mmCIF file of C-alpha atoms in Angstrom:
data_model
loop_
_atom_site.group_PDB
_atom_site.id
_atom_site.type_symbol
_atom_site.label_atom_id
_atom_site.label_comp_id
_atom_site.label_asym_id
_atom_site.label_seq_id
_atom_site.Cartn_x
_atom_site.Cartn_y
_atom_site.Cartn_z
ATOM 1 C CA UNK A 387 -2.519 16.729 -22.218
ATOM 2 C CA UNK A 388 -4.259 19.413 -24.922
ATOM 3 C CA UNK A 389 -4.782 23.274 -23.302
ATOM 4 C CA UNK A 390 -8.482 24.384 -23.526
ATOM 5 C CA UNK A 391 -8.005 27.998 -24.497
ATOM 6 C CA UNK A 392 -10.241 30.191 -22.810
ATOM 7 C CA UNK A 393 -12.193 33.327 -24.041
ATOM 8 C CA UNK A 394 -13.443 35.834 -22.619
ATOM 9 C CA UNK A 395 -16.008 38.879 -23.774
ATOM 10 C CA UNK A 396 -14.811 42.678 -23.886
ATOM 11 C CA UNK A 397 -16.107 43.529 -21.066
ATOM 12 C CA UNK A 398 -15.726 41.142 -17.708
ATOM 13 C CA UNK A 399 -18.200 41.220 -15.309
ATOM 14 C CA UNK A 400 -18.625 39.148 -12.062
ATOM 15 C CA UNK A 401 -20.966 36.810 -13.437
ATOM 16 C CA UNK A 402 -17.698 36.128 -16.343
ATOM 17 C CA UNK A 403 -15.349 35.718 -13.670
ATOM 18 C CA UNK A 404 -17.433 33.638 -11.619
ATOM 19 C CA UNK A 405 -17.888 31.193 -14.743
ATOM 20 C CA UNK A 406 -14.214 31.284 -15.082
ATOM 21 C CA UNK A 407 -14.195 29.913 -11.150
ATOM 22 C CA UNK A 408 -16.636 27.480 -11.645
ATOM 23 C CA UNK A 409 -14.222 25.910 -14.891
ATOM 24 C CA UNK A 410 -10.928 26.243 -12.855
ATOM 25 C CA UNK A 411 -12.323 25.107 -9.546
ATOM 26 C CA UNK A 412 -11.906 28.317 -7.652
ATOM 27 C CA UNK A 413 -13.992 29.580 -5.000
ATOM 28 C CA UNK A 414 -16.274 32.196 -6.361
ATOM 29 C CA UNK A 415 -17.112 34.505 -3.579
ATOM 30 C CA UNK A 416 -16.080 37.824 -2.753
ATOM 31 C CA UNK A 417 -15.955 41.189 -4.633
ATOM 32 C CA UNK A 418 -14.723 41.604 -8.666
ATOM 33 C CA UNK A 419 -11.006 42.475 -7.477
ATOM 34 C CA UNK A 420 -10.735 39.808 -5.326
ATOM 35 C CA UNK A 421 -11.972 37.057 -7.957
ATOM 36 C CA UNK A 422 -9.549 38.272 -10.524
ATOM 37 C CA UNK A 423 -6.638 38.204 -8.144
ATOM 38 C CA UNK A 424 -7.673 34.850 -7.719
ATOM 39 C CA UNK A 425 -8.246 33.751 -10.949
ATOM 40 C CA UNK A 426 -4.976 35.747 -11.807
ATOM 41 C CA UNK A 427 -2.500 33.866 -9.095
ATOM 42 C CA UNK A 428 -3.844 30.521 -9.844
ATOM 43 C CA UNK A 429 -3.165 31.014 -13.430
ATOM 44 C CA UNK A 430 0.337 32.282 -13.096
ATOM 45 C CA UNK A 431 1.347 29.296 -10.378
ATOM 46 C CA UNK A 432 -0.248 26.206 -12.514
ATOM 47 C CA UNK A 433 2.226 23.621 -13.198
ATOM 48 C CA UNK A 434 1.291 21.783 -16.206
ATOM 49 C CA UNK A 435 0.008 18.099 -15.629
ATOM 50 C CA UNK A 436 2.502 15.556 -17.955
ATOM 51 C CA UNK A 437 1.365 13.076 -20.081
ATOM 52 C CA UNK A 438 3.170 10.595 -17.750
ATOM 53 C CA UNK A 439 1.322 11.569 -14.499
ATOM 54 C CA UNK A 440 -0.238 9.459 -11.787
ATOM 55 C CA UNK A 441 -3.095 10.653 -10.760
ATOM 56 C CA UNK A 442 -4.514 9.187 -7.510
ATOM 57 C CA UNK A 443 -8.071 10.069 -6.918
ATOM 58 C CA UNK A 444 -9.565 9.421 -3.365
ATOM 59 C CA UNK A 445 -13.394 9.349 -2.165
ATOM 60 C CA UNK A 446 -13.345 9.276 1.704
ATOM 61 C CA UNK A 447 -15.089 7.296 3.554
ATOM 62 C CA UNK A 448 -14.560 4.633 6.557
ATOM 63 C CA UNK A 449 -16.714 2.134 5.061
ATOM 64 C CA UNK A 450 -16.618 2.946 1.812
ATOM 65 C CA UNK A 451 -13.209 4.409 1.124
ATOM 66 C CA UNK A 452 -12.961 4.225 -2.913
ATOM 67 C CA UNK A 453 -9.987 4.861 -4.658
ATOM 68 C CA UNK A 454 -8.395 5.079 -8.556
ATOM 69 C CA UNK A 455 -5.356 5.779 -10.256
ATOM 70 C CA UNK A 456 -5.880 7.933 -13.782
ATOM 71 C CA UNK A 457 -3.433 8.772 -16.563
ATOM 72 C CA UNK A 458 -3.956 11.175 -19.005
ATOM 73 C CA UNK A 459 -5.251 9.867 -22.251
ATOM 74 C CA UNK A 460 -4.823 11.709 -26.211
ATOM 75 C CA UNK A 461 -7.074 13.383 -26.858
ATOM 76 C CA UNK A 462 -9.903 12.359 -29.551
ATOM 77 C CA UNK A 463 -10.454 14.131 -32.728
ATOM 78 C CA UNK A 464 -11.703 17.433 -33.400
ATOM 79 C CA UNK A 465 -15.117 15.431 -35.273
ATOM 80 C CA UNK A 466 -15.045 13.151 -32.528
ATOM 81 C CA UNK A 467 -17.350 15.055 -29.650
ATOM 82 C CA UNK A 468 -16.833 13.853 -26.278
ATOM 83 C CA UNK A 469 -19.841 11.911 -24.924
ATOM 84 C CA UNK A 470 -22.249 13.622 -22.456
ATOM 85 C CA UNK A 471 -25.076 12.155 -21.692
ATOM 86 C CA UNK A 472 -28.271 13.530 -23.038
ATOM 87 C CA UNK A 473 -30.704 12.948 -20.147
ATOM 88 C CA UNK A 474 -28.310 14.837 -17.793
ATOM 89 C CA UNK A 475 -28.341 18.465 -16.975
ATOM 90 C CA UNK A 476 -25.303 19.815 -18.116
ATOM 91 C CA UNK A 477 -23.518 22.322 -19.824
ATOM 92 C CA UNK A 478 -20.526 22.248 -22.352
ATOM 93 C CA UNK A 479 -17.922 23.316 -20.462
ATOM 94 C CA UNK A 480 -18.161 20.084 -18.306
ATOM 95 C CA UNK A 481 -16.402 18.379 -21.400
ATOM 96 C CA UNK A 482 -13.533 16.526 -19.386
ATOM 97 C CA UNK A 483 -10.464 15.259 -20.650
ATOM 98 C CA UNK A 484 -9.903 11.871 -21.558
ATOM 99 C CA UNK A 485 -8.085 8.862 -18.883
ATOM 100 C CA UNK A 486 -6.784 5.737 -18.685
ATOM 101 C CA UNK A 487 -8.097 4.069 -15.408
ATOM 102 C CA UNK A 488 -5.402 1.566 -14.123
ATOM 103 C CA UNK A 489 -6.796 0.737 -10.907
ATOM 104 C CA UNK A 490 -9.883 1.449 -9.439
ATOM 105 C CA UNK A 491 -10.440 0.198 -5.747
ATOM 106 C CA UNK A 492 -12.932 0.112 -2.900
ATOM 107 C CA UNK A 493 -11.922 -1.125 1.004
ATOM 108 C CA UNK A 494 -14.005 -0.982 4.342
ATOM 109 C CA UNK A 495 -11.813 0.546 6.555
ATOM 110 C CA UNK A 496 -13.903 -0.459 9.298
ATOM 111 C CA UNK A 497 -12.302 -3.819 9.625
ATOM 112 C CA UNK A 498 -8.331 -4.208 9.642
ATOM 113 C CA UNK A 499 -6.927 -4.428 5.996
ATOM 114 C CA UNK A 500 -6.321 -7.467 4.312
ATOM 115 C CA UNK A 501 -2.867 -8.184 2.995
ATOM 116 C CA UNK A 502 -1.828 -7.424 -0.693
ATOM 117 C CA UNK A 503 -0.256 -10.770 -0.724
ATOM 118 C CA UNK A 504 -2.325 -12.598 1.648
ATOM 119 C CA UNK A 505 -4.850 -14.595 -0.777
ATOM 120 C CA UNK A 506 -6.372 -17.293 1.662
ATOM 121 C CA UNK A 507 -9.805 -17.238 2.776
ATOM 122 C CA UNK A 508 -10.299 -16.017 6.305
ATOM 123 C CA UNK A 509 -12.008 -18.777 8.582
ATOM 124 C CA UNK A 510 -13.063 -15.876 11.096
ATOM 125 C CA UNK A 511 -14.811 -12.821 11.518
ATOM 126 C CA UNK A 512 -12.713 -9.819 11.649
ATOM 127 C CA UNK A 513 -12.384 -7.858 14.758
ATOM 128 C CA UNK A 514 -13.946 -4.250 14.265
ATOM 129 C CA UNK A 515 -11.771 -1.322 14.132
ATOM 130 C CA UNK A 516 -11.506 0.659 17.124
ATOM 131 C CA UNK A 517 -11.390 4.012 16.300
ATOM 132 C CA UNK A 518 -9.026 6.162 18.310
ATOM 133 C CA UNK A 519 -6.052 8.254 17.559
ATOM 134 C CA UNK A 520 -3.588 4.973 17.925
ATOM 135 C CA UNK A 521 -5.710 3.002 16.144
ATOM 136 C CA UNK A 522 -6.978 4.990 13.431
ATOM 137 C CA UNK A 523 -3.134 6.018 12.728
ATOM 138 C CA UNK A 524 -2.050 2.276 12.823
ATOM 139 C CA UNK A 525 -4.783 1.993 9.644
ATOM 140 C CA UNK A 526 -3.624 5.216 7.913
ATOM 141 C CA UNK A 527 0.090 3.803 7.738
ATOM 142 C CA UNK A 528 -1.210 0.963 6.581
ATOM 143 C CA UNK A 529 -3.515 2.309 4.287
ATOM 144 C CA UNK A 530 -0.825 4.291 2.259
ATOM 145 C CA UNK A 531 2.124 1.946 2.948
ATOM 146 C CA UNK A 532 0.407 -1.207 1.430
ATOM 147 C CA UNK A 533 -2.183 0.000 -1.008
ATOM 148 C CA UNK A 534 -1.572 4.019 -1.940
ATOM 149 C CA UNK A 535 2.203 4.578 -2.520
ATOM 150 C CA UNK A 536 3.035 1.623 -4.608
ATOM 151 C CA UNK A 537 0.857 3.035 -7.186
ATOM 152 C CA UNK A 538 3.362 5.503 -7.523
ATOM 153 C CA UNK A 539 1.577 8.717 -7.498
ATOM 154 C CA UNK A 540 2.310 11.661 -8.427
ATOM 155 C CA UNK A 541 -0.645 13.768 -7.781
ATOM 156 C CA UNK A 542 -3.057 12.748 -4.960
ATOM 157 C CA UNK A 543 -6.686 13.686 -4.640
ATOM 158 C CA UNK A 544 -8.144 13.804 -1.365
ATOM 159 C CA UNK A 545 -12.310 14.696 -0.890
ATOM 160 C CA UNK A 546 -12.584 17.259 1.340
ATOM 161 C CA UNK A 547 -14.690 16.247 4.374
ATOM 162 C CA UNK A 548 -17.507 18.526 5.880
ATOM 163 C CA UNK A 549 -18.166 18.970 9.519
ATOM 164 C CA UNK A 550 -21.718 19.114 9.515
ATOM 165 C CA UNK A 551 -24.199 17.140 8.052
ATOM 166 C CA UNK A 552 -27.578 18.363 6.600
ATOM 167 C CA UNK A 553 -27.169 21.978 8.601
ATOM 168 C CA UNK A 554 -27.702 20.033 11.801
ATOM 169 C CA UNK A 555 -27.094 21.132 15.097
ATOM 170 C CA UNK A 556 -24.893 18.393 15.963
ATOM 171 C CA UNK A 557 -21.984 16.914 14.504
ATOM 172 C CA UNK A 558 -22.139 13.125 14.103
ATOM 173 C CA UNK A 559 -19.478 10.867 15.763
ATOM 174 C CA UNK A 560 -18.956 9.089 12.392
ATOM 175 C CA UNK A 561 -17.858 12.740 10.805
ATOM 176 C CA UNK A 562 -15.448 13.436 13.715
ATOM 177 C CA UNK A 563 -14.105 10.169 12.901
ATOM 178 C CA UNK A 564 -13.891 10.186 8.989
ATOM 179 C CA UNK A 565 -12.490 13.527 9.319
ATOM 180 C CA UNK A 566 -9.646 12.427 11.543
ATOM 181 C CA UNK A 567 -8.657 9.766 8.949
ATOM 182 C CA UNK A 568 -8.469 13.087 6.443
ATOM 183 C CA UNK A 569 -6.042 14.892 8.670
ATOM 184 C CA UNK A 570 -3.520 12.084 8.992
ATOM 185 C CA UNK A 571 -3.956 11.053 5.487
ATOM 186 C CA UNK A 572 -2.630 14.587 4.677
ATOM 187 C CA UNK A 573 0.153 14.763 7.613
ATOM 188 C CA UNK A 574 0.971 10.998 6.464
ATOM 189 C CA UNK A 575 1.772 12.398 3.125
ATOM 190 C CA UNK A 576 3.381 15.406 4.497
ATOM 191 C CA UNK A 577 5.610 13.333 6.198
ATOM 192 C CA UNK A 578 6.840 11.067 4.022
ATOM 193 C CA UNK A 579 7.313 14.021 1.685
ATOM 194 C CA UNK A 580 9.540 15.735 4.791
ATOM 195 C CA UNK A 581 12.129 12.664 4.503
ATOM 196 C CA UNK A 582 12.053 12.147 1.403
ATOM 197 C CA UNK A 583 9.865 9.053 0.945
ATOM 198 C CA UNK A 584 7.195 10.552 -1.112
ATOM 199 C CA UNK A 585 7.641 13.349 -4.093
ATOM 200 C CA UNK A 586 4.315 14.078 -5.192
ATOM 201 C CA UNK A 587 1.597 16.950 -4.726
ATOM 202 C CA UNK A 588 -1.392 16.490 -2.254
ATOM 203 C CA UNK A 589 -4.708 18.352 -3.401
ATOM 204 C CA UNK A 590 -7.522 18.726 -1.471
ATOM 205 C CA UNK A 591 -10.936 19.106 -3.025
ATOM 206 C CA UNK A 592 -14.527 20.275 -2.342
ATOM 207 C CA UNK A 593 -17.013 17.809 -3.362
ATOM 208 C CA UNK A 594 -19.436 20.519 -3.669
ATOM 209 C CA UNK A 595 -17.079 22.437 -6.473
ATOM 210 C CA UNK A 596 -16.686 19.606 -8.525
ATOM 211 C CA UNK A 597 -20.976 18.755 -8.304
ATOM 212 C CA UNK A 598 -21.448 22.094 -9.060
ATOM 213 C CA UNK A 599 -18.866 21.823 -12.422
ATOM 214 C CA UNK A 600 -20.317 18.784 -13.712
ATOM 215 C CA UNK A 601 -24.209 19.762 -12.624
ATOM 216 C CA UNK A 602 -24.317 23.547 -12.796
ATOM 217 C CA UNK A 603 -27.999 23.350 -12.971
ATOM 218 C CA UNK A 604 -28.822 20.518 -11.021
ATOM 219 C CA UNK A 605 -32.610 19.342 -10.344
ATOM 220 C CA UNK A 606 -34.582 20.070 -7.177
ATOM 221 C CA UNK A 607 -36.366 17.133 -6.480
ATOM 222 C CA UNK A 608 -37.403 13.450 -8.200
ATOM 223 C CA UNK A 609 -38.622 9.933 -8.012
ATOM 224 C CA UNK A 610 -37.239 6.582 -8.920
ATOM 225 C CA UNK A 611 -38.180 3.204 -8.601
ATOM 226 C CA UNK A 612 -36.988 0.879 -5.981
ATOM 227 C CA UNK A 613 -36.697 -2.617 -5.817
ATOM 228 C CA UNK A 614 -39.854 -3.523 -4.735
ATOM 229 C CA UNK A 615 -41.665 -1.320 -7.560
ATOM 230 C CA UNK A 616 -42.464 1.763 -5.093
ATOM 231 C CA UNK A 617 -41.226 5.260 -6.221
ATOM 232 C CA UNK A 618 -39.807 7.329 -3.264
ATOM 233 C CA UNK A 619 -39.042 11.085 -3.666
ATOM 234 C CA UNK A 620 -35.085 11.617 -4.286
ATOM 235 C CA UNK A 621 -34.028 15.128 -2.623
ATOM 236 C CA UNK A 622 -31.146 17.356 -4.234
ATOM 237 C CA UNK A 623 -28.266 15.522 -2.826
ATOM 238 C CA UNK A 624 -29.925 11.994 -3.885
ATOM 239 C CA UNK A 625 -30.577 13.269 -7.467
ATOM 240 C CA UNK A 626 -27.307 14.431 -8.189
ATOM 241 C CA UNK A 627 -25.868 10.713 -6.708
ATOM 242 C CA UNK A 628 -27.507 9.018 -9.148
ATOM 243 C CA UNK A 629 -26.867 11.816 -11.961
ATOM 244 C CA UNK A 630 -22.791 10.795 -11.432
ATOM 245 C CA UNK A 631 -23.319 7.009 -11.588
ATOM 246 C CA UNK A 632 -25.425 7.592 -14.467
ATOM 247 C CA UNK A 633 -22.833 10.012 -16.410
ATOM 248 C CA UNK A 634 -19.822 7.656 -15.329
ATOM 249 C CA UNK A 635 -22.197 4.509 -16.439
ATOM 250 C CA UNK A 636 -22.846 6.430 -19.897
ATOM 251 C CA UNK A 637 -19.297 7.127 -20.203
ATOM 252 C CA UNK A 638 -18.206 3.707 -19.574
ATOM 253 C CA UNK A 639 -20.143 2.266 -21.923
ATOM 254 C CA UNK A 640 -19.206 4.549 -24.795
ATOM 255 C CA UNK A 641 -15.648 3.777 -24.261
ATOM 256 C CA UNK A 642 -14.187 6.945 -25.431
ATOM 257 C CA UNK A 643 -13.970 9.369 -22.811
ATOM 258 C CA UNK A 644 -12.402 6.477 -20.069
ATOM 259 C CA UNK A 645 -10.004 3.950 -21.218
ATOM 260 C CA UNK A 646 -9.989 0.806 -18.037
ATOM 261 C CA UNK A 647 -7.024 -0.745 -18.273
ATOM 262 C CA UNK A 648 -5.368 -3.688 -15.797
ATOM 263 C CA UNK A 649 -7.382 -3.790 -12.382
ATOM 264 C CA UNK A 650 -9.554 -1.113 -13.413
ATOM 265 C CA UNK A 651 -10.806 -2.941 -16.566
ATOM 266 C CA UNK A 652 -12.166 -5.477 -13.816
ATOM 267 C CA UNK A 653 -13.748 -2.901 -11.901
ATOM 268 C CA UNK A 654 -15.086 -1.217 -14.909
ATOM 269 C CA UNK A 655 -16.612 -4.794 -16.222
ATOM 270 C CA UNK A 656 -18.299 -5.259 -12.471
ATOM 271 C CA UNK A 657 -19.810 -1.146 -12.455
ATOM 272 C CA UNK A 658 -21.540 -1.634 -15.549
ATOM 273 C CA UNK A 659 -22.712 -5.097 -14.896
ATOM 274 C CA UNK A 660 -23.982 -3.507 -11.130
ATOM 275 C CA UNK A 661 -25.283 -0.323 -12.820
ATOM 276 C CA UNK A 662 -27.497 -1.950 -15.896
ATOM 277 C CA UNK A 663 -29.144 -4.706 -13.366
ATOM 278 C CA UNK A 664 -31.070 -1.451 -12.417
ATOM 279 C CA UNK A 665 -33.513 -2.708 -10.111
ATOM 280 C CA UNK A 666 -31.504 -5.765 -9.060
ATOM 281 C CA UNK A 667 -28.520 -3.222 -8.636
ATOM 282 C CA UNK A 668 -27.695 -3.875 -5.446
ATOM 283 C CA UNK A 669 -27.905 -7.981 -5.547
ATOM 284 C CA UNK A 670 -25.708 -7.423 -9.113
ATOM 285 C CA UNK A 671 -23.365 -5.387 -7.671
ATOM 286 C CA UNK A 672 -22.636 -7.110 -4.491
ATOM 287 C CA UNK A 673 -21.809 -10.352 -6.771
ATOM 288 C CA UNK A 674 -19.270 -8.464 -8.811
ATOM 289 C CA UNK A 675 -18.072 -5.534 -6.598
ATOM 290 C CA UNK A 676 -18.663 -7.513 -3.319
ATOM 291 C CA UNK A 677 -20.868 -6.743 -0.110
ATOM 292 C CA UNK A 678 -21.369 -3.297 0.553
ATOM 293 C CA UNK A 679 -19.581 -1.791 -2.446
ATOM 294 C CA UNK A 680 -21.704 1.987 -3.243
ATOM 295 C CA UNK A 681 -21.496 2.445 -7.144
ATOM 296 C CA UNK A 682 -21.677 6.518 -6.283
ATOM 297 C CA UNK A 683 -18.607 6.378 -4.188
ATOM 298 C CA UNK A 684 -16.481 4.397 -6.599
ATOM 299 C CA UNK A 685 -17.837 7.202 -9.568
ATOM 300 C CA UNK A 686 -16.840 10.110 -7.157
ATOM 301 C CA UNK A 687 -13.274 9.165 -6.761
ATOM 302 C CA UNK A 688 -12.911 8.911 -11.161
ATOM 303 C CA UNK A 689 -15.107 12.268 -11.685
ATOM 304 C CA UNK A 690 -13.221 13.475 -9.117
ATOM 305 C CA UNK A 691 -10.238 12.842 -10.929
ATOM 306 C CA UNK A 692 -11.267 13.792 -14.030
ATOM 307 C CA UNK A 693 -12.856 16.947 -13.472
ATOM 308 C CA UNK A 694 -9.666 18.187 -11.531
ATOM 309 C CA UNK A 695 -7.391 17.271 -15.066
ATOM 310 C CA UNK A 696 -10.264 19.869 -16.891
ATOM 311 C CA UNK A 697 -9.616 22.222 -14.588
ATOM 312 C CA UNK A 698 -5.633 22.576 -15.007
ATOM 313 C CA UNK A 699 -6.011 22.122 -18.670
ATOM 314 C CA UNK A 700 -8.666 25.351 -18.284
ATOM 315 C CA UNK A 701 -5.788 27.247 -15.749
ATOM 316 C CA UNK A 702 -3.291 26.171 -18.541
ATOM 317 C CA UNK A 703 -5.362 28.421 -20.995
ATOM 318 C CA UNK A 704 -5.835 31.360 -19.026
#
């Protein structure tokens, strides 16, 4: 994977370093000193990411828990630009490296988990998960054991989960569970890592960082159409939703920046079928993806993945 070298002006203010955060996925608060320690430690313990690395990118969620595996990609030619899509509010240092996607995966995690090798139809309803500690850690085994660890990972993603939801008061009983599946994803990992079973690196990342690297000036509020022909008002958090599937749509279809391969050429095929029907979208995607499949949580988990890759290419050239 190709180093972005980084410059910087003579003189460094806060704003600079700041900039430098937002590029390297650092927090940006606190005084000058403290960014630049920051900045300064992260840069001297980067390990550089191989060309052979596995890169297992995770979106959260109990119904909608989306998943894909990236490798890095070469990197195109200096007259090649890579794509970014005009109608998008970006900047140009959300240029991300190029991937291979090799699998790219979506499960309800509300029901119990079909087996890899089980292919039959089922003849009955599933029974509902139940979701306390035994049950939800009978899942998680499950979860990594037959679908996360044989794709051989060496670097695992994991969304970081907020507690509250919309500044409210009270915290929802669907967050306290969601974020109990994120704690014993990470002590799963930990685990297996303890005895030996597992040899990779477990990252955890802020959703909010990685919006605010690939939309650093993000719209306040819009409109779009629905499926009846109504326009309803999109707030922040809607806009920048679409502004992802839209960017990983673009993407997609330029075939240059993401290279689907295997499973995730299949996936890739069913996105773009689901994102051009537009107004039939969720009809489209439903035949393709299957029922209940959320095109924004299957482009968070390969953005995800991509922007971290920019960001240790940007540490690499501090």
């Amino acid at each position: 994977m190709t180093t972005t070298k980084l410059t910087l002006p003579g003189k460094i203010t806060v704003a600079h370093l700041q900039a430098l955060c937002s590029s390297t996925g650092l927090p940006q608060a606190g005084s000058k000193s403290v960014i630049q320690q920051n900045l300064r430690q992260a840069a001297q313990s980067v390990q550089h990411i191989p060309d052979n690395a596995r890169i297992l990118s995770i979106d959260l969620g109990l119904k909608n828990f989306a998943f894909s595996l990236l490798t890095p990609a070469p990197s195109p030619s200096k007259t090649t630009p890579l794509p970014v899509p005009s109608d998008i509010q970006t900047t140009s240092q959300a240029l991300l490296p190029p991937i291979n996607l090799h699998t790219w995966n979506h499960l309800d995690l509300t029901t119990p988990l079909p087996s890899q090798n089980d292919t039959s139809p089922s003849t009955s309803p599933p029974e509902p998960i139940q979701f306390t500690p035994t049950s939800l850690s009978s899942l998680t085994y499950s979860l990594i054991s037959n679908y996360l660890l044989p794709l051989k990972p060496t670097h695992i993603l994991i969304e970081r989960q907020r507690f509250r939801t919309g500044n409210a008061s009270n915290i929802f009983e669907w967050t306290i569970r969601v974020n109990t599946l994120e704690a014993m994803l990470h002590a799963c990992f930990a685990t297996l890592k303890g005895v030996n079973l597992f040899n990779g690196t477990v990252i955890s990342i802020s959703p909010k960082t990685v919006a605010g690297y690939l939309f650093p000036n993000p719209g306040k509020t819009s409109s779009e159409e629905t499926e009846t022909g109504k326009r309803k008002t999109l707030n922040p958090y809607q806009i920048m939703k679409a502004n992802k599937v839209s960017m990983l749509g673009e993407w997609l279809q330029q075939g240059k920046l993401i290279k689907p391969k295997e499973q995730g050429a299949e996936m890739a095929h069913g996105f773009l079928s689901a994102w051009k029907a537009k107004g039939t979208r969720k009809k489209k995607g439903e035949e393709v993806l299957g029922p209940g499949v959320k095109l924004d949580d299957l482009s968070d988990s390969v953005l995800q993945g991509m922007v971290w890759l920019q960001w240790q290419r940007n540490l690499e050239g501090l």
